[in-house]
Short mmCIF file of C-alpha atoms and ligand atoms in Angstrom, two decimals:
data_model
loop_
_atom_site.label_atom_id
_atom_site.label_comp_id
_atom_site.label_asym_id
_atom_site.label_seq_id
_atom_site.Cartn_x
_atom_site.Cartn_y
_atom_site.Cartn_z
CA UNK J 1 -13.91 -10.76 5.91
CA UNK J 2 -14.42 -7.65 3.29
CA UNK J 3 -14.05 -4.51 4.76
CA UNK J 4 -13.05 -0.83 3.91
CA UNK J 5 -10.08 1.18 4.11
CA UNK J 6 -12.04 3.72 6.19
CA UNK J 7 -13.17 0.98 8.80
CA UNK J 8 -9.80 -0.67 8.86
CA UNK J 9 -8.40 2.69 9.65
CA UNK J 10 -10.08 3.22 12.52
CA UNK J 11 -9.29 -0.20 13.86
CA UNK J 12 -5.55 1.14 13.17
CA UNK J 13 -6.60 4.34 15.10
CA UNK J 14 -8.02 2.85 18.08
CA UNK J 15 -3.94 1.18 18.21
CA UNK J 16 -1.88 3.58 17.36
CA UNK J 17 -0.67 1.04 14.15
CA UNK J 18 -0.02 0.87 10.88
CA UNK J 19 -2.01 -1.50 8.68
CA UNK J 20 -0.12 -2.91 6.24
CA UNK J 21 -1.00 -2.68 2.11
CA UNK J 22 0.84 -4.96 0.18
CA UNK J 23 0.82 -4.67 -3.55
CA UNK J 24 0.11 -7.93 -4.76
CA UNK J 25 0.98 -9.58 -8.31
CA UNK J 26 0.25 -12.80 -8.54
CA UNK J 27 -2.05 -16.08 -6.59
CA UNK J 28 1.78 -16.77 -4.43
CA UNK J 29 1.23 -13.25 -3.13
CA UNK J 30 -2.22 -12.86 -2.18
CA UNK J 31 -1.97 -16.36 -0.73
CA UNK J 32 1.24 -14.56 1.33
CA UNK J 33 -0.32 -11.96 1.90
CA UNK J 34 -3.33 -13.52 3.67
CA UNK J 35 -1.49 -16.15 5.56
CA UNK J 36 0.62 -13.59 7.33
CA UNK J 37 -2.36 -11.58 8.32
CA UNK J 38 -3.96 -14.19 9.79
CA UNK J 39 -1.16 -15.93 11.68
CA UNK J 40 -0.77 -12.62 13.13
CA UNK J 41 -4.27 -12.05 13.41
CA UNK J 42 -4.19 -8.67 12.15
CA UNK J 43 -5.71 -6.68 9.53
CA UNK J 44 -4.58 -6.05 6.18
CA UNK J 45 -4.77 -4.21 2.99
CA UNK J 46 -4.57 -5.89 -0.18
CA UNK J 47 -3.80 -3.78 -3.25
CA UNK J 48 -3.14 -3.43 -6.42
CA UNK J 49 -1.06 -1.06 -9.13
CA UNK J 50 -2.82 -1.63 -12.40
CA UNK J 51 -1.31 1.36 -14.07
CA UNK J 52 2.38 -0.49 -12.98
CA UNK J 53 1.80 -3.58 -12.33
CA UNK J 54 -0.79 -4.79 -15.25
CA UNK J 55 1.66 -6.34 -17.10
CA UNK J 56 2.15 -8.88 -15.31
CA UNK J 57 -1.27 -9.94 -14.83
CA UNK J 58 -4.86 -7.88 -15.33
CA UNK J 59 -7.04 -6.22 -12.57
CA UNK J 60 -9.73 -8.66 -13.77
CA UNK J 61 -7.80 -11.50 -12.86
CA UNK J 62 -5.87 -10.73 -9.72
CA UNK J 63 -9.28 -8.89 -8.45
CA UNK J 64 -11.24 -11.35 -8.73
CA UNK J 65 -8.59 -13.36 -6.91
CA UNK J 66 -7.96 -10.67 -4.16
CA UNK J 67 -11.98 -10.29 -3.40
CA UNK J 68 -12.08 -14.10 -3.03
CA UNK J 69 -9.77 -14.57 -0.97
CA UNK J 70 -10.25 -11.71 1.21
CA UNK J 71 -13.85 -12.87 1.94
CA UNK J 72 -12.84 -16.00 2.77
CA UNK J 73 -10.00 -14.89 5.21
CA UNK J 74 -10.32 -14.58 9.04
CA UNK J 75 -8.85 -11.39 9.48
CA UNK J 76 -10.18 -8.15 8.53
CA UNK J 77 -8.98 -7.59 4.76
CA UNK J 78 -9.64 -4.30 2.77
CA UNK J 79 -9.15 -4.78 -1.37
CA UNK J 80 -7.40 -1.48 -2.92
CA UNK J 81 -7.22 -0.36 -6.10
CA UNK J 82 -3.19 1.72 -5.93
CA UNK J 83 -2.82 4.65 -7.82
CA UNK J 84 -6.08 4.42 -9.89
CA UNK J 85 -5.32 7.52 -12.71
CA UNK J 86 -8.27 7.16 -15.00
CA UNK J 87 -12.04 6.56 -14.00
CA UNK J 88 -12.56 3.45 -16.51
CA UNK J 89 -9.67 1.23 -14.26
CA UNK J 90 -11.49 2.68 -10.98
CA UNK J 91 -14.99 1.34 -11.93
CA UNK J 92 -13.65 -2.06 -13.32
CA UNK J 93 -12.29 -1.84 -9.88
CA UNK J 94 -15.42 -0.86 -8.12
CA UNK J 95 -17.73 -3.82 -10.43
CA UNK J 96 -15.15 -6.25 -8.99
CA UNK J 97 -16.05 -6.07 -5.45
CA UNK J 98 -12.88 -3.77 -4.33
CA UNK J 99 -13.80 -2.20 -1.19
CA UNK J 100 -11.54 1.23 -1.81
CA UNK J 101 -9.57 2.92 -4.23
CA UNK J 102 -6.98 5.37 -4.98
CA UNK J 103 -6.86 8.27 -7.03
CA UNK J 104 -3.71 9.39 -8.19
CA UNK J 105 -3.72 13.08 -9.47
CA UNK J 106 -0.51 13.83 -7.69
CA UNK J 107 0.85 14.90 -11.06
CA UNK J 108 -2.27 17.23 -12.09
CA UNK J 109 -2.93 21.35 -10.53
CA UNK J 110 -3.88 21.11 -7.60
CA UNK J 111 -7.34 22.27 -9.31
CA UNK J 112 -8.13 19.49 -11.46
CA UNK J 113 -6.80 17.35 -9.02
CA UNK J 114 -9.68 18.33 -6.44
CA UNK J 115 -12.13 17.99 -9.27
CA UNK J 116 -10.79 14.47 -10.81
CA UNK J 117 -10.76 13.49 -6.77
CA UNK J 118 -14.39 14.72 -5.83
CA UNK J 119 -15.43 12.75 -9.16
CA UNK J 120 -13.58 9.37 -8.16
CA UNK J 121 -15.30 9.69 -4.81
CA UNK J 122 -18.88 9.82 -6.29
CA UNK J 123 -17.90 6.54 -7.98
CA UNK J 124 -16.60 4.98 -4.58
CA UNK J 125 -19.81 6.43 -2.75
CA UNK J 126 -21.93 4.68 -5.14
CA UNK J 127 -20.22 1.17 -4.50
CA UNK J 128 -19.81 2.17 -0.26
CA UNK J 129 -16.15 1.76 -0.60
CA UNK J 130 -13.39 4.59 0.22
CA UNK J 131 -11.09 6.53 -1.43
CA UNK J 132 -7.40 7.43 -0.58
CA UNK J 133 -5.98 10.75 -3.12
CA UNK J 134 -2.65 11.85 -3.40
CA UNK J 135 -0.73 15.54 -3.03
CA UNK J 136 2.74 16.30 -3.86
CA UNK J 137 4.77 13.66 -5.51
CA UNK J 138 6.61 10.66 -4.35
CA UNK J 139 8.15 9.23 -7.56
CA UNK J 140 10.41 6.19 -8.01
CA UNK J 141 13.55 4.76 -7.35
CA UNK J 142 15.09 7.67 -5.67
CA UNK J 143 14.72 9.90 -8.43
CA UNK J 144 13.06 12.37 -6.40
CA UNK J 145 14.82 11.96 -3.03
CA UNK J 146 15.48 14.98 -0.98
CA UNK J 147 13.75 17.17 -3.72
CA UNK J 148 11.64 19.64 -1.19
CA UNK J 149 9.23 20.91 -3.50
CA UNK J 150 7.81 17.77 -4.35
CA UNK J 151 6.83 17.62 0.01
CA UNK J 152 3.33 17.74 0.65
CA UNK J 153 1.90 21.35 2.39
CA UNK J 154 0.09 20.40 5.24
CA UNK J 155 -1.81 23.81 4.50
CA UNK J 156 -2.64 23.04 1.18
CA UNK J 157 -3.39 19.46 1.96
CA UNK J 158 -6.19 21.05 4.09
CA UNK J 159 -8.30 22.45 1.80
CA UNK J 160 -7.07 19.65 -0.57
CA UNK J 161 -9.29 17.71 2.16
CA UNK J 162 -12.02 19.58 3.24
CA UNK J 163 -13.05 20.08 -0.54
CA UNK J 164 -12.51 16.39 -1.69
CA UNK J 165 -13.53 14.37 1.59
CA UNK J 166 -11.42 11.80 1.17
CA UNK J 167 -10.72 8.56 3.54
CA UNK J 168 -6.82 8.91 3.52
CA UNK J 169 -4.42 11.10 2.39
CA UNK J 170 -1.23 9.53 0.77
CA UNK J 171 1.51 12.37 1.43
CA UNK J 172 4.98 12.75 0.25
CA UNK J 173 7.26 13.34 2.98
CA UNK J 174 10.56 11.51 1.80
CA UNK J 175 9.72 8.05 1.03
CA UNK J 176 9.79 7.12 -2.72
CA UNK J 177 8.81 4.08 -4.15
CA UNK J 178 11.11 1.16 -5.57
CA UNK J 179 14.90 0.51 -4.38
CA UNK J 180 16.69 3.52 -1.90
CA UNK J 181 19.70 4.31 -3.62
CA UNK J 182 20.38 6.32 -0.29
CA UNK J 183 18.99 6.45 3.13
CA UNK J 184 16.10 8.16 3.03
CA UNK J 185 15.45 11.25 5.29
CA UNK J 186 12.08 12.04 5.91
CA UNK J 187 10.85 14.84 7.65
CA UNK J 188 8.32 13.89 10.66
CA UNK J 189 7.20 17.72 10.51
CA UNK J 190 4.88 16.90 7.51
CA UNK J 191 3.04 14.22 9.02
CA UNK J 192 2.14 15.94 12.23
CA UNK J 193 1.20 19.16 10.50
CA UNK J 194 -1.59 16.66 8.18
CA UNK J 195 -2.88 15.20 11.26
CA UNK J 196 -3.16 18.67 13.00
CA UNK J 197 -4.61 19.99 9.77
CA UNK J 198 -6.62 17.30 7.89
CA UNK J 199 -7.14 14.81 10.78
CA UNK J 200 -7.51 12.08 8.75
CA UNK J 201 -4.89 9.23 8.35
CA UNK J 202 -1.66 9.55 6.45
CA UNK J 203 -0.77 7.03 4.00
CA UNK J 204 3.02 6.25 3.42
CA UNK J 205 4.05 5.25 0.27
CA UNK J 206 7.29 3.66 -0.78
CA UNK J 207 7.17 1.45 2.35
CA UNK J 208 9.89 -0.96 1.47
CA UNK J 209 13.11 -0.56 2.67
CA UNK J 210 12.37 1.93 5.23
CA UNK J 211 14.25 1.68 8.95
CA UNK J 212 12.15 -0.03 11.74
CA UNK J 213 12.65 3.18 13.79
CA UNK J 214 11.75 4.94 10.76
CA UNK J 215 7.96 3.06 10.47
CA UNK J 216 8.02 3.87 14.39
CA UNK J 217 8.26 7.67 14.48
CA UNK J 218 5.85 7.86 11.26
CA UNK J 219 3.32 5.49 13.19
CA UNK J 220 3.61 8.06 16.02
CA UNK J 221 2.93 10.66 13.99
CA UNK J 222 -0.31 9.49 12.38
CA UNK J 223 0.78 7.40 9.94
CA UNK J 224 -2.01 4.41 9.33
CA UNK J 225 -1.51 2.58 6.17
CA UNK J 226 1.86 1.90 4.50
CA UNK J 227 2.38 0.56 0.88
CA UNK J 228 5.27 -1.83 0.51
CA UNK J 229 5.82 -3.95 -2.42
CA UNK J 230 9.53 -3.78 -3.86
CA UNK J 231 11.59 -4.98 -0.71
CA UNK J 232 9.57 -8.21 0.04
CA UNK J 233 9.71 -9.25 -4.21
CA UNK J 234 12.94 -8.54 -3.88
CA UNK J 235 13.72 -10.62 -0.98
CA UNK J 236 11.75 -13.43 -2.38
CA UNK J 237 14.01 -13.19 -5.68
CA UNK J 238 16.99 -13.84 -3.79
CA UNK J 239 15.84 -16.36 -2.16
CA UNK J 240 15.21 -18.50 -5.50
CA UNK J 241 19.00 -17.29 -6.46
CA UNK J 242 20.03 -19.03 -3.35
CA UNK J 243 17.16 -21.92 -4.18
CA UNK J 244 18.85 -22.39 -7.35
CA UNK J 245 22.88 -22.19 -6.08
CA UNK J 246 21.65 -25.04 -3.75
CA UNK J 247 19.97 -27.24 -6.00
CA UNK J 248 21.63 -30.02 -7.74
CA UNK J 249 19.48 -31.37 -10.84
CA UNK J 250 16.13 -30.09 -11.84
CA UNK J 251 14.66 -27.07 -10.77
CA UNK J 252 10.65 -27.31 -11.13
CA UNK J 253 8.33 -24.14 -11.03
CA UNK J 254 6.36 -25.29 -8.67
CA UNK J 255 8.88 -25.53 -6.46
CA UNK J 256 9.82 -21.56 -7.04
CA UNK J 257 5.92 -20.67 -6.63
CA UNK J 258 6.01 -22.60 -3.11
CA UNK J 259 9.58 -20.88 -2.44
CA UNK J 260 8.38 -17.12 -3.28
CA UNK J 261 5.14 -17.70 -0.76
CA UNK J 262 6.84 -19.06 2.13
CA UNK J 263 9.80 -15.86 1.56
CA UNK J 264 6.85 -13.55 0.98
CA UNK J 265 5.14 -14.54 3.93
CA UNK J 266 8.14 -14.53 6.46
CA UNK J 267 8.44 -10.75 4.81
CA UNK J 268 4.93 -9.88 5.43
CA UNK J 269 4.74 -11.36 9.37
CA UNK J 270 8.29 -9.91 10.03
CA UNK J 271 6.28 -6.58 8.53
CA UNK J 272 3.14 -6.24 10.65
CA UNK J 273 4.96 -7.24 13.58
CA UNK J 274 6.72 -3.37 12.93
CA UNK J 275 3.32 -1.65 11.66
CA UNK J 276 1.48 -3.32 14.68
CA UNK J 277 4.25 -0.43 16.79
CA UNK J 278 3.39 -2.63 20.41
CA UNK J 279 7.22 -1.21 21.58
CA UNK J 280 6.21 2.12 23.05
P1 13P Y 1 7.54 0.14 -2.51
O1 13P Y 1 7.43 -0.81 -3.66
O2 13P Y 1 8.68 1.08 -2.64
O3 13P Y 1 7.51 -0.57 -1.20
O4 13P Y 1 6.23 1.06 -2.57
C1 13P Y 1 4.98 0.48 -2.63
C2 13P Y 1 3.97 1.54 -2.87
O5 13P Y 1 4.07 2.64 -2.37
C3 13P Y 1 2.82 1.20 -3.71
O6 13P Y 1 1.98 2.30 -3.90
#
C-alpha cells in the first residue's frame, strides 16, 4: 500500500521508531527491500538518489518499479525521491506516482534555500505527497566528520521550518554518508533542540554503519526516518566475493542477482529490527 512520508511518520511517532529508507538501485533491491518489510510487517521507505545514483539506472525506470511494487506490497510503503536538487527531477518524480520528495538546498543561503524549499513544496502539494528539506551539511565519506560548522542550528532550523512547512527535517548532527573512516560522534544535543524547536521529525542521513546504541539514543531523541544505503551494498558485495571464492566452475548472473537479494534482505530485517527500538 502507497502512502506518504508524513503519514508513515506518524505511524513511527505513535512508536517511538525509526522507519527505515533504503536507497534502492536496482529490481534485487526493491524486491529486498519489500520482502524485509513485510516479513517484519513494518513500514518502509523506499527511495531514491537520482542526482547519485542515476547512473546506474534512471528515475523513470526504477520509479516506475518502486511505485509498483510498493502498491502491491502489504506493508505500508512510502516512495521518496533523495536529495531532489533541481525542480525538473522532482516533477518527473511527482508524474511517477512518488508519494514524497526531498529537496536538497543544504548547499544554498539559507535564503534561497527557504525559497527553492517553499517552491518544491507547492509542487508536492499539488501531487498530495510530502516533502523532507535539508539544513547544514552532511557530506560524504567522512570528509566532513567532526567539522562543527557544518551542524545544524536548532534555532535556525526553526524559522527554516515555520517559513517552509516542511514534513521532515533531514539535520546534520555527525552522520555522513558513504563508508566511516572513523567512529562517528554525534551530538544528541542537536536532535533534541529540533524536536523542542521545530517539532517535526528528524531525518538521519548517512544511516549505514552507525552503532545499534547509536540508532537507539537518536530514536529517543526524535529521530523518525533514517537513510541507509552504503553498508547493506556493501555487505551484499562481499558476500558475492565469498560466492565466488566458494564456487568451483561457472559463475552465472543470475545466481549473483539471487545472492545480492537474499544478503540485502537479511541486511534490511536485521535493520528494522534496530529502527523498530522495542528494547526500552
Ligand atoms: P549511507 O549510504 O551512508 O547509508 O547514507 C544513505 C543516505 O543518507 C541517503 O540519503
Amino acid at each position: 500500500m502507497l502512502i506518504t512520508l508524513k503519514n508513515i511518520l506518524k505511524m513511527a511517532e505513535s512508536k517511538d521508531m525509526a522507519i527505515a529508507a533504503f536507497n534502492v538501485t536496482s529490481l534485487e533491491g526493491v524486491l529486498a527491500v519489500i520482502e524485509a518489510a513485510e516479513d517484519e510487517d513494518t513500514p518502509v521507505i523506499l527511495q531514491f538518489a537520482n542526482a547519485a545514483h542515476s547512473k546506474y539506472i534512471s528515475l523513470e525506470d526504477i520509479g516506475r518499479v518502486m511505485v509498483a511494487f510498493a502498491d502491491r506490497s502489504k506493508v505500508p510503503v512510502c516512495v521518496h525521491l533523495d536529495h531532489g536538487n533541481n525542480f525538473d527531477e522532482i516533477k518527473r518524480a511527482l508524474d511517477l506516482g512518488f508519494t514524497s520528495i526531498m529537496y536538497d538546498g543544504s548547499e544554498l543561503s539559507l535564503k534561497q534555500n527557504i525559497a527553492n524549499t517553499k517552491y518544491a513544496k507547492i509542487l508536492a502539494d499539488e501531487y498530495g505527497a510530502s516533502i523532507e528539506a535539508e539544513l547544514g551539511s552532511m557530506g560524504t565519506e567522512g570528509e566532513n566528520e567532526n567539522i562543527l560548522g557544518a551542524y545544524t542550528d536548532p534555532e535556525v532550523a526553526r524559522v527554516f521550518v515555520n517559513e517552509t512547512g516542511i514534513d521532515a527535517l533531514a539535520a546534520s548532527f555527525g552522520t555522513v554518508h558513504g563508508i566511516y573512516k572513523s567512529r562517528p560522534n554525534l551530538d544528541f544535543d542537536i536532535i533534541s533542540g529540533i524536536r523542542k524547536l521545530c517539532g517535526i521529525p528528524v531525518v538521519m542521513h548517512g544511516g549505514s554503519g552507525i552503532s545499534d546504541s547509536d540508532f537507539k539514543k537518536c530514536i529517543d531523541c526524535g529521530v523518525r526516518k533514517i537513510n541507509y544505503y552504503t553498508y547493506a551494498a556493501k555487505y551484499a558485495g562481499d558476500a558475492i566475493k565469498d560466492m565466488i571464492k566458494d564456487k568451483n566452475g561457472n559463475i552465472y548472473s543470475h545466481d549473483i542477482l539471487v545472492e545480492i537479494r537474499r544478503n540485502m534482505v537479511k541486511t534490511y530485517k536485521e535493520t528494522i529490527r534496530v529502527f523498530k527500538n522495542t528494547q526500552k
